[in-house]
Coordinates of C-alpha atoms in Angstrom, one line a residue:
M1102 CA -192.6 -89.1 -104.3
R1103 CA -190.6 -86.6 -106.4
N1104 CA -189.8 -89.2 -108.9
A1105 CA -193.4 -90.2 -109.1
E1106 CA -194.4 -86.6 -109.7
A1107 CA -191.8 -86.2 -112.4
S1108 CA -192.8 -89.3 -114.2
N1109 CA -196.6 -89.0 -113.4
E1110 CA -196.6 -92.8 -112.9
V1111 CA -195.9 -95.4 -110.2
V1112 CA -195.8 -99.2 -110.1
L1113 CA -197.0 -100.7 -106.8
K1114 CA -196.1 -104.3 -106.0
R1115 CA -197.9 -106.7 -103.7
G1116 CA -196.5 -110.2 -103.7
S1117 CA -196.0 -111.2 -107.3
S1118 CA -198.6 -108.7 -108.6
R1119 CA -197.7 -105.3 -110.0
R1120 CA -200.1 -102.5 -110.9
R1121 CA -199.4 -99.2 -112.7
F1122 CA -201.0 -96.0 -111.6
R1123 CA -201.0 -92.5 -113.0
V1124 CA -200.3 -89.9 -110.3
R1125 CA -202.7 -86.9 -110.1
S1126 CA -202.1 -84.0 -107.7
L1127 CA -205.2 -82.8 -105.8
A1128 CA -206.0 -79.2 -105.6
D1129 CA -205.6 -77.6 -102.2
A1130 CA -209.4 -77.3 -101.9
D1131 CA -209.8 -81.0 -102.3
K1132 CA -207.1 -82.0 -99.7
P1133 CA -208.8 -81.4 -96.3
P1134 CA -210.9 -84.6 -96.1
V1135 CA -208.0 -86.7 -97.4
L1136 CA -205.6 -85.2 -94.8
L1137 CA -208.2 -85.7 -92.1
A1138 CA -208.7 -89.4 -93.1
Y1139 CA -204.9 -90.0 -93.2
L1140 CA -204.4 -88.4 -89.8
E1141 CA -207.2 -90.4 -88.3
K1142 CA -205.9 -93.7 -89.7
Y1143 CA -202.2 -93.2 -88.8
R1144 CA -202.5 -90.8 -85.9
S1145 CA -200.0 -92.5 -83.6
V1146 CA -197.3 -92.2 -86.3
V1147 CA -198.1 -88.9 -88.1
Q1148 CA -199.7 -86.6 -85.6
R1149 CA -196.4 -84.9 -84.9
Y1150 CA -196.2 -83.7 -88.5
F1151 CA -199.6 -81.9 -88.4
P1152 CA -200.3 -78.7 -86.5
V1153 CA -204.0 -79.7 -86.6
P1154 CA -205.0 -82.3 -84.0
A1155 CA -206.7 -85.5 -84.9
G1156 CA -210.4 -85.3 -84.5
S1157 CA -210.6 -81.7 -86.0
P1158 CA -213.2 -81.0 -88.6
P1159 CA -212.1 -81.1 -92.3
G1160 CA -212.3 -77.3 -92.5
A1161 CA -209.4 -77.1 -90.0
F1162 CA -207.1 -78.6 -92.6
A1163 CA -207.9 -75.9 -95.2
A1164 CA -205.3 -73.5 -93.8
I1165 CA -202.5 -76.1 -94.0
A1166 CA -203.5 -77.9 -97.2
A1167 CA -201.0 -76.1 -99.4
R1168 CA -198.1 -77.4 -97.3
Y1169 CA -199.0 -81.1 -97.8
P1170 CA -198.8 -82.9 -101.2
V1171 CA -201.8 -85.2 -101.8
F1172 CA -202.1 -87.4 -104.8
E1173 CA -204.8 -89.6 -106.4
L1174 CA -203.6 -92.9 -107.9
V1175 CA -205.5 -93.6 -111.1
P1176 CA -205.2 -97.2 -112.3
I1177 CA -203.6 -97.4 -115.8
D1178 CA -204.1 -101.2 -116.2
T1179 CA -204.9 -104.1 -114.0
E1180 CA -201.5 -105.8 -113.9
V1181 CA -198.0 -105.2 -115.2
R1182 CA -196.4 -108.2 -116.8
R1183 CA -192.7 -108.8 -116.4

C-alpha cells in the first residue's frame, strides 16, 4: 500500500478488465465504521490484528483508528486500455 500512497493511484485488475482509482486517506474520525465493517466481514482472518473484538460498536474503534490506514478508492475512469 505504500506505493499506492506515494503515487495516489492504483490499477485493479479483474479478468481482462482494469480500472484506475485515486487513493484517498480517510481521517481518523471517519475510520471506525469502516474498520468495524472490515472486521465483521473478515473476522476469521483479521480478528487477531485488532484489539477490539468483532461485534463491538463503531465507537470502540475510535481509540485505535490512528493505528490503521484506511483508504477510499475513487474511480478515475471506467477502464484502462492496454
